[in-house]
């Protein structure tokens, strides 16, 4: 018998360490403006190759689902099934003929549309026309809704066969309580079955609005060309209003442990708590600390304690998932059933020790060198840059932290100190010990 475990415990405070970022590398020149109907735009010219990457990001993630879990992601899925005069096959053929790609993804905060195309004509014009029509004139064909619905229900049933996904779905409500982040963006079998065409249309009409959109553009076009592209994409959208801010994520007030029976030879252990948000004033201390604790693979403290010293698990890690409000901070491992309790104890003891003592000077130095040395590779492609622009623009993080900015927006405000939830895959990273103790306080489980 395999048991999936997760538990929550209050943790408070993090280590205050500041990561220095090398300025020796040339950073992108970010230009920003608004379209005539209010969409915010971030643009980086990249003339080296004749390609264009565009992301259109709507504040229309699963946190906007309300009681209809899966509504945002199902709406996005239906947009590409029919738009204007084209059905799903015609849309796919238009993109295939010009070698372009169009896709969407939905997380808790956003629904994001991504287009990649050549800048040569008529390829770029065809690609932009397709994207614009999908966003502004979807037809929500009933037959395609039923097909997409059945595919989603199959995927949800398959997820029930994965112990890791079962544990993760149980962990989210333990971390987020009744906050909208607690629900699965994919929905549940009950809610997906119940969704109607009219509900998808209403969601699209309410959230696919210009002032609720952010456009990121990277490619071989000039400023005038980028302005024309952004205006074209949003011209058919209603001006609308930006969606209201989500409520804050509540701190945990008590620890909890849940064991989920699952037939298998290994136990999955997940630990979690509310972590940090994008633009968090402690982002770098938390990020660097987590890199040392469990975010750097084989050289992390957790890997050393659990894999190298004790041979309890092939892999163990920790991670922050920052969102507009506090996202999750999680730790996780898999181990054979007979040593699950021992592995869980070592996992939490390592976390507590890290909170109390923090990293050594050598660990901190190595982590900062590794992170700053690898950063240029993270902005080496247009697709990487456009992803950063989308995140910066949507969350209105000070873009100056990423590159040279012209007419950039301001930063979002900070957040209050959270308490941690630990579910068998959670740990909070360290900066300096004083800051860690302020933000992560470990209690006995």
Short mmCIF file of C-alpha atoms in Angstrom, two decimals:
data_model
loop_
_atom_site.label_atom_id
_atom_site.label_comp_id
_atom_site.label_asym_id
_atom_site.label_seq_id
_atom_site.Cartn_x
_atom_site.Cartn_y
_atom_site.Cartn_z
CA UNK A 1 0.00 0.00 0.00
CA UNK A 2 1.32 3.39 -0.93
CA UNK A 3 0.32 6.43 1.06
CA UNK A 4 0.43 9.94 -0.34
CA UNK A 5 1.08 12.34 2.49
CA UNK A 6 0.82 16.03 2.84
CA UNK A 7 0.73 18.22 5.88
CA UNK A 8 0.73 21.85 6.79
CA UNK A 9 2.52 23.67 9.54
CA UNK A 10 2.98 27.31 10.36
CA UNK A 11 6.41 28.58 9.37
CA UNK A 12 7.36 32.19 9.69
CA UNK A 13 10.27 34.24 8.44
CA UNK A 14 13.08 33.84 5.94
CA UNK A 15 16.76 34.67 5.72
CA UNK A 16 17.57 38.08 4.37
CA UNK A 17 20.15 37.59 1.72
CA UNK A 18 20.56 39.84 -1.21
CA UNK A 19 21.56 38.32 -4.50
CA UNK A 20 23.73 40.53 -6.64
CA UNK A 21 23.07 40.32 -10.37
CA UNK A 22 25.92 40.96 -12.74
CA UNK A 23 25.49 43.97 -14.96
CA UNK A 24 28.26 42.91 -17.29
CA UNK A 25 25.79 41.36 -19.72
CA UNK A 26 23.76 43.51 -22.09
CA UNK A 27 20.13 43.56 -21.01
CA UNK A 28 17.07 43.95 -23.24
CA UNK A 29 15.87 47.43 -24.11
CA UNK A 30 12.20 47.31 -23.06
CA UNK A 31 9.76 49.77 -24.61
CA UNK A 32 6.26 50.16 -23.16
CA UNK A 33 3.04 51.90 -24.14
CA UNK A 34 -0.71 51.41 -24.23
CA UNK A 35 -2.92 50.68 -27.22
CA UNK A 36 -5.71 53.16 -28.02
CA UNK A 37 -8.22 51.00 -26.14
CA UNK A 38 -6.09 50.49 -23.06
CA UNK A 39 -4.04 47.29 -23.43
CA UNK A 40 -0.55 47.55 -21.96
CA UNK A 41 2.34 46.60 -24.29
CA UNK A 42 5.97 45.63 -23.63
CA UNK A 43 8.27 45.35 -26.64
CA UNK A 44 11.86 44.31 -27.29
CA UNK A 45 13.29 44.60 -30.79
CA UNK A 46 15.24 41.52 -31.87
CA UNK A 47 16.31 42.00 -35.49
CA UNK A 48 18.81 39.14 -35.62
CA UNK A 49 16.38 36.56 -37.03
CA UNK A 50 13.17 37.10 -39.05
CA UNK A 51 10.87 35.83 -36.29
CA UNK A 52 8.10 37.35 -34.19
CA UNK A 53 6.99 36.14 -30.76
CA UNK A 54 3.79 37.55 -29.28
CA UNK A 55 2.10 36.79 -25.99
CA UNK A 56 -1.34 38.12 -25.11
CA UNK A 57 -2.00 37.71 -21.41
CA UNK A 58 -5.44 38.16 -19.86
CA UNK A 59 -6.18 38.40 -16.15
CA UNK A 60 -8.44 35.41 -16.70
CA UNK A 61 -6.90 32.50 -14.83
CA UNK A 62 -8.62 29.82 -12.80
CA UNK A 63 -8.87 32.19 -9.83
CA UNK A 64 -11.67 33.83 -11.87
CA UNK A 65 -13.62 30.57 -12.23
CA UNK A 66 -15.84 31.18 -9.22
CA UNK A 67 -17.84 28.03 -8.50
CA UNK A 68 -17.38 26.79 -12.07
CA UNK A 69 -13.96 25.16 -11.70
CA UNK A 70 -12.28 24.73 -15.08
CA UNK A 71 -14.21 27.58 -16.71
CA UNK A 72 -11.16 29.66 -17.68
CA UNK A 73 -9.20 26.78 -19.20
CA UNK A 74 -12.23 25.37 -21.03
CA UNK A 75 -12.98 28.81 -22.47
CA UNK A 76 -9.43 29.06 -23.81
CA UNK A 77 -9.62 25.55 -25.21
CA UNK A 78 -12.79 26.40 -27.15
CA UNK A 79 -11.44 29.61 -28.68
CA UNK A 80 -9.15 27.67 -31.00
CA UNK A 81 -11.96 25.34 -32.11
CA UNK A 82 -13.71 27.92 -34.21
CA UNK A 83 -13.40 31.64 -34.91
CA UNK A 84 -14.80 33.92 -37.58
CA UNK A 85 -15.45 31.85 -40.70
CA UNK A 86 -13.00 29.11 -39.75
CA UNK A 87 -13.55 25.85 -37.92
CA UNK A 88 -10.83 24.05 -35.96
CA UNK A 89 -9.42 22.33 -39.06
CA UNK A 90 -9.27 25.56 -41.03
CA UNK A 91 -7.54 27.40 -38.19
CA UNK A 92 -4.95 24.65 -37.88
CA UNK A 93 -4.39 24.59 -41.64
CA UNK A 94 -3.85 28.35 -41.81
CA UNK A 95 -1.07 28.13 -39.25
CA UNK A 96 0.46 24.97 -40.69
CA UNK A 97 0.78 26.47 -44.17
CA UNK A 98 2.95 29.33 -42.89
CA UNK A 99 4.89 27.37 -40.24
CA UNK A 100 3.41 29.38 -37.37
CA UNK A 101 2.33 28.14 -33.95
CA UNK A 102 -0.51 29.33 -31.73
CA UNK A 103 -1.21 27.95 -28.27
CA UNK A 104 -2.82 28.88 -24.98
CA UNK A 105 -2.24 28.02 -21.33
CA UNK A 106 -4.17 28.76 -18.15
CA UNK A 107 -2.82 28.95 -14.62
CA UNK A 108 -4.25 30.43 -11.44
CA UNK A 109 -3.62 34.03 -12.50
CA UNK A 110 -3.79 34.20 -16.27
CA UNK A 111 -4.82 32.80 -19.58
CA UNK A 112 -1.96 33.35 -21.99
CA UNK A 113 -1.97 33.12 -25.78
CA UNK A 114 1.37 32.60 -27.55
CA UNK A 115 2.05 33.17 -31.24
CA UNK A 116 5.30 32.50 -33.10
CA UNK A 117 5.65 33.30 -36.79
CA UNK A 118 8.07 34.42 -39.46
CA UNK A 119 8.09 38.17 -40.10
CA UNK A 120 8.07 37.60 -43.85
CA UNK A 121 4.83 38.30 -45.65
CA UNK A 122 2.26 36.95 -46.10
CA UNK A 123 3.14 34.66 -43.17
CA UNK A 124 3.09 37.34 -40.47
CA UNK A 125 -0.13 38.88 -41.69
CA UNK A 126 -1.87 35.50 -41.81
CA UNK A 127 -0.64 34.59 -38.33
CA UNK A 128 -1.74 37.89 -36.80
CA UNK A 129 -5.13 37.71 -38.52
CA UNK A 130 -5.61 34.22 -37.09
CA UNK A 131 -4.66 35.22 -33.55
CA UNK A 132 -6.84 38.34 -33.66
CA UNK A 133 -9.87 36.43 -34.91
CA UNK A 134 -9.47 33.69 -32.30
CA UNK A 135 -9.35 36.27 -29.50
CA UNK A 136 -12.12 38.56 -30.74
CA UNK A 137 -14.59 36.41 -32.72
CA UNK A 138 -14.72 32.86 -31.31
CA UNK A 139 -17.80 30.84 -32.29
CA UNK A 140 -17.81 28.25 -29.48
CA UNK A 141 -19.15 25.45 -31.72
CA UNK A 142 -21.33 23.07 -29.72
CA UNK A 143 -19.95 19.88 -31.27
CA UNK A 144 -16.39 20.92 -30.48
CA UNK A 145 -17.37 21.78 -26.91
CA UNK A 146 -18.52 18.21 -26.36
CA UNK A 147 -15.33 16.83 -27.90
CA UNK A 148 -13.11 19.07 -25.76
CA UNK A 149 -15.21 18.23 -22.70
CA UNK A 150 -14.75 14.48 -23.20
CA UNK A 151 -10.99 14.92 -23.70
CA UNK A 152 -10.80 16.91 -20.47
CA UNK A 153 -12.77 14.29 -18.54
CA UNK A 154 -10.40 11.58 -19.79
CA UNK A 155 -7.42 13.65 -18.64
CA UNK A 156 -8.99 14.15 -15.21
CA UNK A 157 -9.55 10.39 -14.85
CA UNK A 158 -5.96 9.74 -15.84
CA UNK A 159 -4.78 12.20 -13.18
CA UNK A 160 -6.54 10.07 -10.56
CA UNK A 161 -4.11 7.27 -11.45
CA UNK A 162 -1.04 9.39 -10.66
CA UNK A 163 -0.12 9.44 -6.96
CA UNK A 164 1.84 12.66 -7.44
CA UNK A 165 -1.15 14.44 -8.97
CA UNK A 166 -3.53 13.07 -6.35
CA UNK A 167 -1.27 14.40 -3.60
CA UNK A 168 -0.80 17.75 -5.31
CA UNK A 169 -4.55 18.24 -5.73
CA UNK A 170 -5.03 17.51 -2.03
CA UNK A 171 -2.22 19.85 -1.04
CA UNK A 172 -3.60 22.98 -2.74
CA UNK A 173 -6.69 23.33 -0.51
CA UNK A 174 -4.50 22.75 2.54
CA UNK A 175 -2.25 25.63 1.52
CA UNK A 176 -4.85 28.06 0.19
CA UNK A 177 -8.01 27.18 2.12
CA UNK A 178 -11.02 28.86 0.51
CA UNK A 179 -8.90 31.18 -1.65
CA UNK A 180 -9.50 30.85 -5.43
CA UNK A 181 -5.94 29.50 -5.82
CA UNK A 182 -7.06 26.28 -4.10
CA UNK A 183 -8.88 24.92 -7.14
CA UNK A 184 -7.38 23.00 -10.06
CA UNK A 185 -7.28 25.07 -13.29
CA UNK A 186 -8.38 21.93 -15.15
CA UNK A 187 -11.57 21.70 -13.10
CA UNK A 188 -13.24 18.60 -11.73
CA UNK A 189 -15.33 15.93 -13.43
CA UNK A 190 -18.47 17.44 -11.91
CA UNK A 191 -17.81 21.04 -12.94
CA UNK A 192 -16.47 20.23 -16.41
CA UNK A 193 -19.50 18.07 -17.10
CA UNK A 194 -21.83 20.87 -16.04
CA UNK A 195 -20.25 23.74 -18.02
CA UNK A 196 -22.44 25.20 -20.75
CA UNK A 197 -21.66 27.01 -23.97
CA UNK A 198 -23.35 30.13 -22.59
CA UNK A 199 -21.08 30.13 -19.54
CA UNK A 200 -17.98 29.98 -21.74
CA UNK A 201 -19.28 32.83 -23.87
CA UNK A 202 -20.01 34.91 -20.79
CA UNK A 203 -16.52 34.32 -19.38
CA UNK A 204 -14.96 35.37 -22.67
CA UNK A 205 -17.07 38.51 -22.86
CA UNK A 206 -16.27 39.48 -19.27
CA UNK A 207 -12.50 38.91 -19.18
CA UNK A 208 -11.23 39.13 -22.77
CA UNK A 209 -11.12 42.93 -22.74
CA UNK A 210 -8.39 45.33 -23.77
CA UNK A 211 -7.80 46.89 -20.37
CA UNK A 212 -7.59 43.39 -18.92
CA UNK A 213 -4.87 42.40 -21.40
CA UNK A 214 -1.10 42.63 -21.56
CA UNK A 215 0.76 42.21 -24.86
CA UNK A 216 4.42 41.20 -25.01
CA UNK A 217 6.23 41.42 -28.36
CA UNK A 218 9.76 40.31 -29.25
CA UNK A 219 11.00 40.09 -32.80
CA UNK A 220 12.37 41.57 -35.99
CA UNK A 221 10.06 44.57 -36.17
CA UNK A 222 10.60 48.20 -35.23
CA UNK A 223 8.62 50.28 -32.73
CA UNK A 224 6.13 51.46 -35.33
CA UNK A 225 5.58 47.89 -36.49
CA UNK A 226 5.10 46.66 -32.94
CA UNK A 227 2.58 49.42 -32.24
CA UNK A 228 0.63 48.43 -35.33
CA UNK A 229 0.66 44.77 -34.26
CA UNK A 230 -0.57 45.50 -30.74
CA UNK A 231 -3.30 47.82 -31.99
CA UNK A 232 -4.43 45.25 -34.53
CA UNK A 233 -4.62 42.45 -31.96
CA UNK A 234 -6.77 44.44 -29.55
CA UNK A 235 -8.86 46.54 -31.93
CA UNK A 236 -11.71 44.04 -31.88
CA UNK A 237 -11.76 43.69 -28.10
CA UNK A 238 -14.07 45.80 -25.96
CA UNK A 239 -12.19 48.39 -23.92
CA UNK A 240 -13.62 47.05 -20.67
CA UNK A 241 -11.85 47.26 -17.34
CA UNK A 242 -9.01 45.47 -15.62
CA UNK A 243 -10.22 42.63 -13.41
CA UNK A 244 -10.22 43.50 -9.69
CA UNK A 245 -7.31 42.36 -7.56
CA UNK A 246 -7.62 38.93 -6.00
CA UNK A 247 -8.01 38.70 -2.23
CA UNK A 248 -4.83 38.07 -0.23
CA UNK A 249 -3.91 34.52 0.69
CA UNK A 250 -4.47 33.93 4.40
CA UNK A 251 -1.66 32.77 6.66
CA UNK A 252 -1.87 29.29 8.09
CA UNK A 253 -2.87 29.16 11.70
CA UNK A 254 -2.33 25.44 12.37
CA UNK A 255 -0.47 22.43 11.05
CA UNK A 256 -2.30 19.59 9.35
CA UNK A 257 -1.36 16.14 8.07
CA UNK A 258 -3.34 14.00 5.67
CA UNK A 259 -2.58 10.45 4.55
CA UNK A 260 -4.20 9.33 1.29
CA UNK A 261 -4.24 5.55 0.65
CA UNK A 262 -2.89 4.63 -2.79
CA UNK A 263 -1.86 1.18 -3.93
CA UNK A 264 1.83 1.32 -4.88
CA UNK A 265 5.28 0.38 -3.61
CA UNK A 266 6.34 3.95 -2.85
CA UNK A 267 4.99 6.82 -0.77
CA UNK A 268 4.81 10.38 -2.08
CA UNK A 269 5.50 13.01 0.55
CA UNK A 270 4.51 16.62 -0.16
CA UNK A 271 4.85 19.60 2.15
CA UNK A 272 3.54 23.07 1.42
CA UNK A 273 2.68 26.54 2.71
CA UNK A 274 1.87 29.97 1.30
CA UNK A 275 5.13 31.26 -0.12
CA UNK A 276 5.72 34.52 -1.95
CA UNK A 277 4.25 36.70 -4.65
CA UNK A 278 5.81 38.20 -7.74
CA UNK A 279 7.40 41.49 -6.84
CA UNK A 280 7.79 40.33 -3.24
CA UNK A 281 10.34 42.49 -1.38
CA UNK A 282 11.98 39.26 -0.19
CA UNK A 283 11.97 37.63 -3.63
CA UNK A 284 15.73 37.37 -3.95
CA UNK A 285 16.41 36.15 -0.40
CA UNK A 286 13.73 33.49 -0.85
CA UNK A 287 14.84 32.55 -4.35
CA UNK A 288 18.52 32.23 -3.47
CA UNK A 289 17.75 30.46 -0.21
CA UNK A 290 15.55 27.92 -1.97
CA UNK A 291 18.26 27.35 -4.56
CA UNK A 292 20.53 26.28 -1.73
CA UNK A 293 17.94 24.29 0.18
CA UNK A 294 16.31 22.25 -2.55
CA UNK A 295 16.21 24.08 -5.87
CA UNK A 296 19.62 23.24 -7.27
CA UNK A 297 19.36 19.53 -7.94
CA UNK A 298 22.12 17.21 -6.82
CA UNK A 299 24.08 19.90 -4.96
CA UNK A 300 21.19 21.08 -2.77
CA UNK A 301 21.07 20.53 0.98
CA UNK A 302 17.97 18.33 0.73
CA UNK A 303 19.60 16.07 -1.85
CA UNK A 304 22.66 15.75 0.33
CA UNK A 305 20.71 14.89 3.47
CA UNK A 306 18.07 12.61 1.98
CA UNK A 307 19.69 11.01 -1.07
CA UNK A 308 23.44 11.13 -0.57
CA UNK A 309 23.70 10.53 3.18
CA UNK A 310 20.69 8.25 3.69
CA UNK A 311 19.68 6.86 0.29
CA UNK A 312 16.00 7.44 1.05
CA UNK A 313 14.93 8.95 -2.26
CA UNK A 314 16.24 9.26 -5.78
CA UNK A 315 15.10 12.86 -5.94
CA UNK A 316 13.96 15.53 -3.50
CA UNK A 317 13.37 19.21 -4.12
CA UNK A 318 11.79 22.42 -2.94
CA UNK A 319 10.26 25.23 -4.97
CA UNK A 320 8.44 28.54 -4.79
CA UNK A 321 5.68 29.25 -7.32
CA UNK A 322 5.15 33.02 -7.00
CA UNK A 323 1.81 34.37 -8.19
CA UNK A 324 -0.01 37.70 -8.11
CA UNK A 325 -0.89 36.86 -4.50
CA UNK A 326 1.10 34.43 -2.37
CA UNK A 327 1.76 31.27 -4.34
CA UNK A 328 2.82 27.95 -2.90
CA UNK A 329 6.11 26.93 -1.37
CA UNK A 330 6.52 23.16 -1.56
CA UNK A 331 8.89 20.32 -0.80
CA UNK A 332 8.54 16.80 -2.12
CA UNK A 333 10.02 13.34 -2.39
CA UNK A 334 9.11 9.72 -3.09
CA UNK A 335 10.40 6.86 -1.01
CA UNK A 336 9.63 3.22 -0.30
CA UNK A 337 6.71 2.70 2.05
CA UNK A 338 8.75 1.23 4.89
CA UNK A 339 10.80 4.41 5.37
CA UNK A 340 8.18 7.05 4.62
CA UNK A 341 7.96 8.25 8.23
CA UNK A 342 11.72 8.50 8.54
CA UNK A 343 12.06 10.38 5.25
CA UNK A 344 9.34 12.81 6.27
CA UNK A 345 11.13 13.46 9.56
CA UNK A 346 14.46 14.11 7.85
CA UNK A 347 12.76 16.42 5.34
CA UNK A 348 11.20 18.58 8.04
CA UNK A 349 14.22 18.51 10.31
CA UNK A 350 16.37 19.74 7.43
CA UNK A 351 13.91 22.54 6.79
CA UNK A 352 13.88 23.59 10.45
CA UNK A 353 17.64 23.53 10.66
CA UNK A 354 17.93 25.64 7.54
CA UNK A 355 15.48 28.19 8.94
CA UNK A 356 17.48 28.44 12.15
CA UNK A 357 21.02 28.49 10.79
CA UNK A 358 20.73 29.39 7.12
CA UNK A 359 23.39 28.53 4.54
CA UNK A 360 27.11 28.64 5.06
CA UNK A 361 29.06 31.46 3.44
CA UNK A 362 30.45 28.97 0.94
CA UNK A 363 26.96 27.72 0.01
CA UNK A 364 25.71 31.27 -0.42
CA UNK A 365 28.64 32.29 -2.60
CA UNK A 366 28.29 29.20 -4.78
CA UNK A 367 24.55 29.74 -5.19
CA UNK A 368 24.90 33.37 -6.23
CA UNK A 369 27.61 32.48 -8.76
CA UNK A 370 25.48 29.69 -10.19
CA UNK A 371 22.36 31.84 -10.48
CA UNK A 372 24.01 34.94 -11.92
CA UNK A 373 26.25 32.90 -14.20
CA UNK A 374 23.26 31.07 -15.66
CA UNK A 375 21.00 34.07 -16.09
CA UNK A 376 22.28 35.12 -19.54
CA UNK A 377 21.19 31.71 -20.85
CA UNK A 378 17.66 32.42 -19.61
CA UNK A 379 17.34 35.40 -21.93
CA UNK A 380 19.25 33.93 -24.85
CA UNK A 381 16.16 33.31 -26.99
CA UNK A 382 13.25 35.44 -28.11
CA UNK A 383 10.79 33.02 -26.55
CA UNK A 384 12.51 33.37 -23.18
CA UNK A 385 12.51 37.16 -23.35
CA UNK A 386 8.86 37.37 -24.34
CA UNK A 387 7.94 35.14 -21.38
CA UNK A 388 9.76 37.48 -19.00
CA UNK A 389 8.05 40.48 -20.57
CA UNK A 390 4.65 38.86 -20.13
CA UNK A 391 5.29 38.18 -16.45
CA UNK A 392 6.73 41.66 -15.80
CA UNK A 393 3.91 43.40 -17.61
CA UNK A 394 1.04 41.41 -16.17
CA UNK A 395 2.18 41.81 -12.58
CA UNK A 396 3.44 45.37 -13.16
CA UNK A 397 6.79 44.51 -11.63
CA UNK A 398 9.41 47.20 -12.06
CA UNK A 399 10.83 46.29 -15.46
CA UNK A 400 14.08 48.05 -14.59
CA UNK A 401 15.04 44.93 -12.66
CA UNK A 402 15.21 43.11 -15.99
CA UNK A 403 16.49 45.55 -18.57
CA UNK A 404 16.70 49.14 -19.80
CA UNK A 405 13.21 50.60 -19.76
CA UNK A 406 11.47 53.36 -21.66
CA UNK A 407 8.10 54.46 -20.22
CA UNK A 408 7.95 51.46 -17.88
CA UNK A 409 5.19 51.03 -15.34
CA UNK A 410 5.69 51.02 -11.58
CA UNK A 411 6.11 48.15 -9.23
CA UNK A 412 3.37 46.50 -7.22
CA UNK A 413 3.28 46.89 -3.51
CA UNK A 414 4.75 44.33 -1.15
CA UNK A 415 3.04 41.86 1.10
CA UNK A 416 2.72 41.01 4.71
CA UNK A 417 4.72 38.22 6.27
CA UNK A 418 3.03 34.85 5.74
CA UNK A 419 2.88 31.70 7.73
CA UNK A 420 3.95 28.52 6.07
CA UNK A 421 2.00 25.44 5.25
CA UNK A 422 4.00 22.26 5.06
CA UNK A 423 2.59 19.36 3.17
CA UNK A 424 5.03 16.60 2.53
CA UNK A 425 6.92 18.53 -0.18
CA UNK A 426 7.39 21.95 1.39
CA UNK A 427 10.24 23.95 2.75
CA UNK A 428 11.06 27.57 2.88
CA UNK A 429 14.39 28.82 1.71
CA UNK A 430 16.80 31.02 3.47
CA UNK A 431 18.45 34.32 2.96
CA UNK A 432 20.06 35.50 6.14
CA UNK A 433 18.85 33.82 9.30
CA UNK A 434 17.18 36.90 10.69
CA UNK A 435 14.90 37.31 7.68
CA UNK A 436 14.15 33.62 7.48
CA UNK A 437 12.98 33.56 11.07
CA UNK A 438 10.76 36.55 10.40
CA UNK A 439 9.00 34.86 7.52
CA UNK A 440 9.23 31.16 8.26
CA UNK A 441 8.64 29.75 11.69
CA UNK A 442 8.68 25.98 11.89
CA UNK A 443 6.53 24.26 14.47
CA UNK A 444 6.62 20.65 15.53
CA UNK A 445 4.36 18.35 13.53
#
